[in-house]
Coordinates of C-alpha atoms in Angstrom, one line a residue:
M1 CA 101.2 116.1 130.9
L2 CA 98.3 117.1 128.6
V3 CA 97.0 119.5 131.2
M4 CA 100.4 121.1 131.6
I5 CA 100.7 121.6 127.8
L6 CA 97.2 123.1 127.7
L7 CA 97.9 125.5 130.6
A8 CA 101.2 126.6 128.9
V9 CA 99.4 127.3 125.6
N10 CA 96.5 129.0 127.5
F11 CA 98.8 131.4 129.4
K12 CA 100.6 132.4 126.2
L13 CA 97.2 133.4 124.7
I14 CA 96.0 135.5 127.7
G15 CA 97.6 138.7 126.5
K16 CA 96.5 138.2 122.9
L17 CA 92.9 137.2 123.5
R18 CA 92.1 139.5 126.4
L19 CA 89.7 136.9 127.8
P20 CA 88.4 137.2 131.4
K21 CA 90.7 135.7 133.9
K22 CA 88.2 133.0 135.0
V23 CA 87.7 132.0 131.4
N24 CA 91.4 131.7 130.9
L25 CA 91.8 129.5 133.9
L26 CA 88.9 127.3 132.9
L27 CA 89.8 127.0 129.2
P28 CA 92.3 124.1 129.5
L29 CA 89.9 122.2 131.7
L30 CA 87.1 122.7 129.1
V31 CA 89.5 121.6 126.3
L32 CA 90.5 118.6 128.3
A33 CA 86.9 117.7 129.0
G34 CA 86.2 117.9 125.2
L35 CA 89.1 115.7 124.3
S36 CA 88.1 113.2 126.9
A37 CA 84.6 113.1 125.5
V38 CA 86.0 112.3 122.1
Y39 CA 88.4 109.8 123.5
F40 CA 85.8 107.8 125.4
T41 CA 83.2 108.1 122.6
F42 CA 85.1 107.0 119.5
G43 CA 87.3 103.9 119.7
Q44 CA 88.2 101.7 122.6
P45 CA 89.7 103.6 125.6
G46 CA 93.3 102.8 126.4
F47 CA 96.8 103.8 125.7
Y48 CA 98.1 102.3 122.5
G49 CA 101.3 104.3 122.2
E50 CA 103.6 105.3 119.4
K51 CA 105.1 102.7 117.1
V52 CA 107.9 103.0 114.5
F53 CA 109.3 100.5 112.0
V54 CA 113.0 100.2 112.4
V55 CA 114.8 99.1 109.2
M56 CA 118.1 97.3 109.8
K57 CA 121.1 98.2 107.7
D58 CA 121.9 94.7 106.7
Q59 CA 119.4 93.0 104.5
A60 CA 119.6 89.3 103.4
D61 CA 121.9 88.6 100.4
L62 CA 119.9 86.3 98.1
S63 CA 122.3 86.4 95.2
L64 CA 123.7 83.0 96.3
V65 CA 120.3 81.3 96.0
D66 CA 120.9 78.8 93.2
P67 CA 118.4 79.7 90.3
S68 CA 118.6 76.1 89.1
L69 CA 117.0 74.7 92.3
S70 CA 113.5 73.3 92.0
I71 CA 110.8 75.8 92.9
G72 CA 110.2 74.1 96.3
D73 CA 113.9 74.1 97.2
K74 CA 114.3 77.7 96.0
R75 CA 111.4 78.9 98.2
A76 CA 112.9 77.0 101.2
E77 CA 116.3 78.5 100.6
V78 CA 115.0 82.0 100.4
Y79 CA 112.9 81.6 103.6
S80 CA 115.8 80.2 105.6
T81 CA 118.3 82.8 104.3
L82 CA 115.9 85.7 105.3
V83 CA 115.2 84.3 108.7
Q84 CA 118.8 83.6 109.5
E85 CA 119.8 87.1 108.5
A86 CA 117.1 88.7 110.7
E87 CA 117.9 86.5 113.7
T88 CA 121.6 87.2 113.5
S89 CA 121.6 90.9 112.7
Q90 CA 118.8 91.7 115.2
K91 CA 120.4 90.0 118.1
D92 CA 121.9 93.1 119.7
I93 CA 119.0 95.5 119.1
R94 CA 116.5 93.0 120.5
A95 CA 118.7 92.6 123.6
K96 CA 118.7 96.4 124.0
L97 CA 114.9 96.6 123.6
D98 CA 114.5 93.8 126.1
A99 CA 116.7 95.7 128.6
W100 CA 114.5 98.8 128.1
H101 CA 111.4 96.7 128.6
I102 CA 110.0 97.9 125.2
S103 CA 107.7 95.7 123.2
Y104 CA 108.5 94.9 119.6
T105 CA 107.7 92.6 116.7
P106 CA 110.6 91.3 114.5
Y107 CA 110.3 90.8 110.8
Y108 CA 112.4 89.0 108.2
L109 CA 111.0 89.7 104.7
V110 CA 112.2 93.2 105.3
N111 CA 114.8 92.9 108.0
G112 CA 113.4 95.2 110.6
L113 CA 111.3 95.5 113.8
E114 CA 108.1 97.3 114.7
V115 CA 108.8 99.0 118.0
K116 CA 106.7 100.7 120.6
A117 CA 108.9 103.7 121.1
N118 CA 108.5 107.3 122.3
A119 CA 110.6 110.2 121.0
Y120 CA 113.5 109.5 123.4
Y121 CA 113.9 105.8 122.4
R122 CA 113.4 106.8 118.7
M123 CA 116.5 109.0 119.0
Q124 CA 118.4 106.2 120.7
L125 CA 117.5 103.7 117.9
R126 CA 118.2 106.2 115.1
N127 CA 121.7 106.7 116.4
R128 CA 122.6 102.9 116.2
S129 CA 125.1 101.9 113.6
D130 CA 123.1 98.8 112.6
V131 CA 119.9 100.8 111.8
A132 CA 119.4 102.1 108.3
R133 CA 116.3 104.3 109.0
I134 CA 113.2 104.6 111.0
L135 CA 109.7 104.8 109.5
E136 CA 106.5 105.8 111.1
S137 CA 104.1 103.0 111.8
P138 CA 100.7 104.7 112.4
Q139 CA 98.2 102.8 114.6
L140 CA 94.4 102.8 114.6
R141 CA 92.7 102.6 117.9
P142 CA 90.5 99.5 118.2
L143 CA 86.8 100.1 117.4
P144 CA 84.3 99.9 120.3
Q145 CA 82.5 97.2 118.3
P146 CA 83.3 95.1 115.3
A147 CA 83.3 97.0 111.9
Q148 CA 80.1 96.8 110.0
L149 CA 80.0 95.8 106.3
E150 CA 80.3 98.8 104.0
N151 CA 77.5 99.6 101.6
S152 CA 78.0 98.5 98.0
D153 CA 76.4 99.1 94.6
Q154 CA 74.6 95.8 94.7
V155 CA 73.7 94.1 91.4
D156 CA 72.4 90.7 90.3
A157 CA 74.8 87.8 89.7
P158 CA 76.0 87.7 86.1
S159 CA 74.1 85.1 84.1
E160 CA 76.8 85.0 81.3
P161 CA 80.5 85.9 81.0
S162 CA 80.9 89.5 81.9
W163 CA 82.5 92.0 79.5
N164 CA 85.7 92.0 81.4
L165 CA 86.3 88.3 80.8
S166 CA 85.3 88.5 77.1
M167 CA 87.6 91.6 76.5
I168 CA 90.7 89.7 77.6
G169 CA 89.7 86.4 75.9
V170 CA 89.0 84.2 79.0
D171 CA 86.0 82.7 77.3
K172 CA 88.2 81.5 74.4
V173 CA 90.7 80.0 76.9
R174 CA 87.9 77.9 78.3
S175 CA 86.2 76.9 75.1
E176 CA 89.2 76.2 73.0
L177 CA 92.0 75.3 75.5
G178 CA 90.0 74.0 78.4
I179 CA 92.3 75.7 81.0
T180 CA 90.7 76.8 84.3
G181 CA 93.6 77.3 86.7
K182 CA 93.8 73.8 88.3
G183 CA 96.9 73.2 90.5
I184 CA 97.6 76.9 91.2
L185 CA 97.5 78.5 94.6
I186 CA 96.6 82.2 94.9
G187 CA 97.6 84.3 97.9
Q188 CA 95.3 87.2 98.8
A189 CA 96.2 90.0 101.2
D190 CA 93.3 92.5 101.6
S191 CA 90.4 93.5 103.8
G192 CA 89.6 89.8 104.2
V193 CA 87.5 87.2 102.3
D194 CA 84.0 85.9 102.8
G195 CA 84.9 82.3 102.9
R196 CA 81.3 81.2 102.7
H197 CA 80.5 83.0 99.6
V198 CA 79.2 80.7 96.8
E199 CA 81.9 82.1 94.5
L200 CA 84.8 81.3 96.9
A201 CA 83.9 78.6 99.4
S202 CA 84.9 75.7 97.3
S203 CA 88.3 77.1 96.2
Y204 CA 89.5 77.9 99.7
R205 CA 92.3 75.5 100.5
G206 CA 91.1 75.3 104.1
M207 CA 87.6 74.4 103.1
D208 CA 87.8 71.1 105.0
G209 CA 88.3 72.9 108.3
M210 CA 92.1 73.3 108.1
D211 CA 92.4 77.0 108.6
D212 CA 95.9 76.8 110.0
Y213 CA 98.4 77.7 107.2
N214 CA 95.4 78.9 105.1
W215 CA 94.0 82.0 106.9
L216 CA 95.6 84.7 109.1
D217 CA 93.9 87.7 110.6
P218 CA 96.5 89.8 112.5
W219 CA 93.8 92.5 113.2
N220 CA 91.0 90.6 114.8
S221 CA 92.3 87.0 115.0
T222 CA 89.2 85.6 113.2
P223 CA 89.6 81.8 112.9
F224 CA 87.9 81.5 109.5
P225 CA 87.9 83.8 106.5
V226 CA 85.6 86.8 106.9
D227 CA 85.5 90.2 105.3
A228 CA 84.2 93.3 107.1
G229 CA 84.9 95.6 104.1
G230 CA 84.1 93.6 101.0
H231 CA 87.1 94.8 99.0
G232 CA 89.0 91.5 99.4
T233 CA 86.0 89.4 98.5
A234 CA 85.5 91.4 95.3
T235 CA 89.1 91.3 94.2
L236 CA 89.6 87.6 94.9
A237 CA 86.4 86.5 93.2
L238 CA 87.7 87.9 89.9
I239 CA 90.5 85.4 90.2
T240 CA 89.0 82.2 91.6
G241 CA 85.3 82.8 91.6
K242 CA 83.3 79.7 90.8
N243 CA 81.1 81.5 88.2
I244 CA 82.8 84.9 87.6
G245 CA 86.4 84.1 88.1
I246 CA 89.2 83.9 85.5
A247 CA 90.7 80.7 87.1
P248 CA 87.8 79.0 89.0
D249 CA 89.7 75.8 89.6
A250 CA 92.7 77.6 91.3
Q251 CA 92.8 77.5 95.1
W252 CA 93.4 80.4 97.5
I253 CA 94.7 81.3 101.0
G254 CA 94.2 84.6 102.6
C255 CA 95.4 87.2 105.1
V256 CA 93.9 90.4 106.4
N257 CA 96.1 93.5 106.0
L258 CA 93.4 96.2 105.6
A259 CA 90.7 95.4 108.1
R260 CA 89.9 99.2 108.4
N261 CA 91.4 100.4 105.1
L262 CA 94.5 101.9 106.7
G263 CA 97.8 100.0 107.0
N264 CA 101.4 100.6 108.0
P265 CA 104.7 99.0 107.1
A266 CA 104.2 96.1 109.6
V267 CA 100.7 95.1 108.9
Y268 CA 101.5 94.6 105.2
L269 CA 104.5 92.6 106.1
N270 CA 102.5 90.3 108.3
C271 CA 100.6 89.1 105.3
M272 CA 103.5 89.0 102.8
Q273 CA 105.4 86.8 105.2
F274 CA 102.4 84.6 105.8
L275 CA 101.8 84.1 102.0
L276 CA 105.5 83.3 101.5
A277 CA 105.7 80.8 104.3
P278 CA 102.3 80.1 106.0
Y279 CA 102.2 79.2 109.7
P280 CA 99.5 78.2 112.2
Q281 CA 97.3 81.0 113.5
D282 CA 99.0 80.8 116.9
G283 CA 102.4 80.2 115.4
D284 CA 105.6 82.1 114.9
S285 CA 106.5 83.4 111.4
F286 CA 110.2 82.8 112.1
K287 CA 110.0 79.3 113.5
D288 CA 106.8 77.8 112.1
G289 CA 106.7 79.1 108.6
D290 CA 106.3 76.4 105.8
P291 CA 107.3 77.8 102.4
A292 CA 106.1 74.6 100.8
K293 CA 102.5 75.7 101.7
G294 CA 103.0 79.2 100.3
A295 CA 101.2 81.0 97.5
M296 CA 102.4 80.8 93.9
I297 CA 100.8 84.1 92.9
I298 CA 100.1 87.0 95.3
N299 CA 97.4 89.6 94.4
N300 CA 98.1 93.0 95.8
S301 CA 95.2 95.4 95.3
W302 CA 96.6 98.0 97.7
G303 CA 99.5 100.5 98.1
C304 CA 101.4 101.9 101.0
P305 CA 101.6 105.7 100.8
V306 CA 103.7 108.0 102.9
A307 CA 100.6 108.7 105.1
E308 CA 100.8 105.0 106.2
G309 CA 104.6 105.3 107.0
C310 CA 106.1 103.9 103.8
D311 CA 108.8 105.4 101.6
S312 CA 109.8 104.3 98.1
A313 CA 112.3 101.7 99.4
T314 CA 110.2 100.1 102.2
Y315 CA 109.3 96.9 100.4
E316 CA 112.0 96.8 97.7
S317 CA 113.9 94.0 99.4
A318 CA 110.6 92.2 100.0
A319 CA 109.7 92.4 96.3
T320 CA 113.1 91.1 95.4
A321 CA 112.9 88.2 97.8
L322 CA 109.4 87.1 96.7
E323 CA 110.6 87.2 93.1
K324 CA 113.6 85.1 94.0
A325 CA 111.3 82.6 95.6
G326 CA 109.4 82.3 92.3
I327 CA 106.3 84.1 93.5
F328 CA 104.5 86.3 90.9
L329 CA 103.3 89.7 92.4
S330 CA 100.4 91.2 90.6
V331 CA 99.9 94.8 91.9
A332 CA 97.3 97.6 91.3
A333 CA 98.8 100.8 89.8
G334 CA 96.7 103.1 92.0
N335 CA 93.8 105.4 91.4
N336 CA 95.5 108.9 91.2
G337 CA 95.5 109.3 87.4
Y338 CA 93.3 112.4 87.8
Y339 CA 96.4 114.2 89.0
G340 CA 98.4 113.5 85.9
C341 CA 101.7 111.7 85.2
S342 CA 104.1 110.2 87.8
T343 CA 101.1 109.1 90.0
V344 CA 102.3 105.5 90.2
S345 CA 104.0 106.4 93.4
D346 CA 103.4 103.9 96.2
P347 CA 105.0 100.6 97.0
L348 CA 104.6 97.9 95.7
A349 CA 103.5 99.2 92.3
I350 CA 106.7 101.2 91.7
Y351 CA 109.1 98.2 91.6
S352 CA 110.5 96.4 88.6
E353 CA 110.1 93.1 90.3
V354 CA 106.3 93.3 90.3
F355 CA 103.7 93.4 87.5
T356 CA 101.7 96.6 87.7
A357 CA 98.2 96.8 86.2
G358 CA 96.3 100.0 85.2
S359 CA 92.6 100.1 84.3
I360 CA 90.7 100.1 81.1
N361 CA 86.9 100.4 80.7
E362 CA 84.4 98.5 78.5
Q363 CA 84.8 101.0 75.7
G364 CA 88.5 100.3 75.5
E365 CA 89.6 103.6 77.0
L366 CA 92.1 104.2 79.8
S367 CA 90.2 104.9 83.0
A368 CA 90.5 108.5 84.1
F369 CA 91.5 107.4 87.6
S370 CA 94.2 104.9 86.5
S371 CA 97.6 106.1 87.8
L372 CA 100.3 106.9 85.3
G373 CA 104.1 106.7 85.1
P374 CA 106.9 107.3 85.0
V375 CA 108.0 106.4 88.5
I376 CA 109.9 109.3 89.9
V377 CA 109.7 108.8 93.7
D378 CA 112.7 106.5 93.6
G379 CA 114.5 108.4 90.8
S380 CA 114.3 105.5 88.4
G381 CA 112.0 107.0 85.7
R382 CA 110.6 103.5 85.3
V383 CA 107.8 103.0 82.9
K384 CA 104.6 101.9 84.7
P385 CA 102.0 100.4 84.5
N386 CA 103.1 97.2 82.7
L387 CA 99.8 96.9 81.0
L388 CA 96.0 97.6 81.3
A389 CA 93.2 95.3 82.4
P390 CA 89.5 95.8 83.1
G391 CA 88.9 97.9 86.2
E392 CA 85.9 100.1 85.6
Q393 CA 82.3 99.1 86.3
V394 CA 83.4 95.5 86.9
V395 CA 80.9 93.1 88.5
S396 CA 82.2 90.9 91.2
A397 CA 81.2 89.1 94.5
F398 CA 80.5 90.9 97.7
P399 CA 80.0 89.4 101.2
N400 CA 76.8 87.5 102.2
N401 CA 76.4 86.0 98.7
T402 CA 75.8 89.3 97.1
Y403 CA 77.4 91.0 94.1
T404 CA 78.6 94.5 93.4
R405 CA 79.8 96.8 90.6
A406 CA 83.1 98.5 91.3
D407 CA 85.8 100.8 89.9
G408 CA 89.6 100.9 90.5
T409 CA 92.9 99.4 89.5
S410 CA 92.2 97.2 92.5
F411 CA 90.1 95.2 90.1
S412 CA 92.7 95.3 87.3
A413 CA 95.4 93.5 89.2
P414 CA 93.2 90.4 89.8
H415 CA 92.7 90.0 86.1
V416 CA 96.5 89.6 85.8
S417 CA 96.7 87.2 88.7
G418 CA 94.0 85.1 87.1
V419 CA 95.7 85.0 83.7
V420 CA 99.0 84.0 85.3
A421 CA 97.1 81.2 87.1
L422 CA 95.8 80.0 83.7
M423 CA 99.3 80.3 82.2
W424 CA 100.9 78.3 85.0
S425 CA 98.1 75.7 85.0
A426 CA 98.5 75.3 81.3
N427 CA 102.2 74.7 81.5
P428 CA 103.6 73.8 85.0
A429 CA 107.1 74.2 83.6
L430 CA 106.5 77.9 83.8
I431 CA 105.6 78.0 87.5
G432 CA 108.0 80.2 89.4
N433 CA 109.6 81.7 86.3
V434 CA 108.5 85.2 87.1
E435 CA 110.7 87.0 84.5
L436 CA 109.6 84.8 81.6
T437 CA 105.9 85.1 82.7
Q438 CA 106.1 88.9 82.7
Q439 CA 107.8 88.8 79.3
I440 CA 105.0 86.7 77.8
L441 CA 102.3 88.9 79.3
E442 CA 103.9 92.0 77.8
E443 CA 104.6 90.5 74.4
T444 CA 101.1 89.1 73.9
A445 CA 99.3 92.3 75.1
K446 CA 96.9 93.8 72.6
P447 CA 97.9 97.3 71.5
Y448 CA 96.1 100.2 73.2
T449 CA 94.4 102.4 70.6
G450 CA 92.4 104.7 72.9
T451 CA 92.9 108.3 74.0
M452 CA 96.2 109.2 75.7
P453 CA 96.5 111.6 78.6
D454 CA 98.0 115.0 77.6
C455 CA 100.9 114.5 79.9
V456 CA 102.0 111.3 78.1
T457 CA 104.0 112.7 75.2
D458 CA 105.9 109.5 74.3
T459 CA 103.2 107.1 73.0
S460 CA 105.6 104.4 71.9
T461 CA 105.4 100.9 73.4
P462 CA 105.7 100.6 76.4
N463 CA 104.4 104.0 77.6
D464 CA 103.4 105.5 80.9
A465 CA 99.7 105.3 80.3
A466 CA 99.1 101.8 78.9
G467 CA 102.4 100.1 79.3
Y468 CA 102.6 97.3 76.7
G469 CA 98.9 97.4 76.0
I470 CA 95.8 95.4 77.1
L471 CA 96.0 92.1 78.9
N472 CA 95.3 89.2 76.5
A473 CA 94.6 86.0 78.3
Y474 CA 94.1 83.8 75.2
S475 CA 97.4 84.8 73.5
A476 CA 99.3 84.6 76.8
V477 CA 98.1 81.1 77.6
K478 CA 98.8 79.9 74.1
A479 CA 102.4 81.3 74.4
A480 CA 102.7 79.7 77.8
L481 CA 101.9 76.3 76.2
D482 CA 104.9 76.7 73.9
V483 CA 107.5 77.1 76.8
K484 CA 109.7 74.0 77.1

C-alpha cells in the first residue's frame, strides 16, 4: 500500500519536476528505503495500529449515591455503579467488536473503550446510536531498549526546611501542632516513583513486599516502583518525603501514566481507575478493584492536551465520580502562562470538581510560566487557578537517592496535596469532604500582593492569576481542627 501511494504521488510530480524518467521510477523506492531505515532504527519494529477512544453516550448516574454514607461505603457504591453502567451499556458494542475480531480495552470511570480501529471501523463506530463521540488515542512505538533516566539539575539534599515549606507555614504546623500526615493515603499518577529513594521508601504502602494493590505500571509492567523520567519522584517527594515532604507520615501508592511523557485518554484512565479501586498487577479493573484500598488524595501533575487526544469534556465525568467518592484531586494548572490569559486549558485542571494550583516563586511573585484563567475551552469562563503554591526553583528528590531543583506548576500541585493530607490527618472527620476542604483552603489563603499579568484586568478575589491567593498550610490545618 505504501509503495502504491508513493508511486501515485511520484507520477503526479513527473510533469512538474521534469526529472529524468529513471529517477522518477526510482524515487518511490528510495523514499521507501529511507522510511524503512527510520522505521528499523528508531523504536521497536512492528505494526502497532491505530487506536481511538470511544466515549459511550450513557454515563453512570451517581446522583443516587447517598451522601450520608460512610466514606468507605460511598466509595464502594460509586465503584459498583460505574462498573455496572459500563458492563451494561457496553454489552452490544463489545459483541460487535468481538465479531469484527478487533481488540479493545473497556473502561468504567469514563464509560468508554479504547479500540484498535482503522478508518472504516471508526466510521462504523461513529454511526452507532450508543456512541457519543470518538477521540484519538495516539500511541508511541515501544523503545528498542528501556528509557534512560533524564538529566537533572542535581543539588545537595536540603539540610534545613526549604523556602517552599516555610512560605506556606509547614514548619509551624509541625512545631506548634505536631501534624505530619499520619493515616492519610496519597495516590500518585506520573512518570513513576523511585521506591527505593531514601525520601520515599518508608512511606510506600507496599514496602513490605506487597506490590499488588499498591503499584501499577501499564507501560512496562514493572513489579516494583521505578521511575525512568524522575518527574514522579520529584513531585511525590514534596508530599510524603521523609525529610523534604509536607506530610512525611502519609503513605503512598503509585501508577505510571507518563512513562515517556506522552499520554492519551486511555493511559490516564488506567491510573485514575487504579487509584480509585486498586487491583492486583495481573488483575482486572472491573472485577478485582477494591475501593477500600484506594487513595484518599490524588496528585495530578499532568494535563491531557488536544495533541494527546483529549477534549474539554474527556474527564469531566471522571472528575465528578472521584469527587463523589470523596477523593480530593489536586491538579497542576499548566505551564503556558507565557501565552497570556485563558491558558488553563487542559483536563483535569479546567474542572470545578478539582483543585487547581498555579505557581509562585520565592520572592512572592507569580511565576511567568504559570497558566492563567479564565477557562474558555468549555465555555464556562470559570476562574482558575484556585490558588498559588511554590513551584519555581523548588528542591526535591530525584531517582537514585539524588536531588534536583525544578520549575513548574507540577510542583505546585503537590504542595496542595500535602496540605490536604495534613488537614485530614489533623481531623479525620474532614476526610472525604472535598467541598468543605476546598472551601477551607480558599478561605485561609494569604492574599497575593505581587505583580499581575496585563491580561488580568479584574484583580478582585478570586482572580484568574492567583485565584484566592497563596496556600497557607498553618491556617488551613487550624481551620480543619475546628470542623465538627
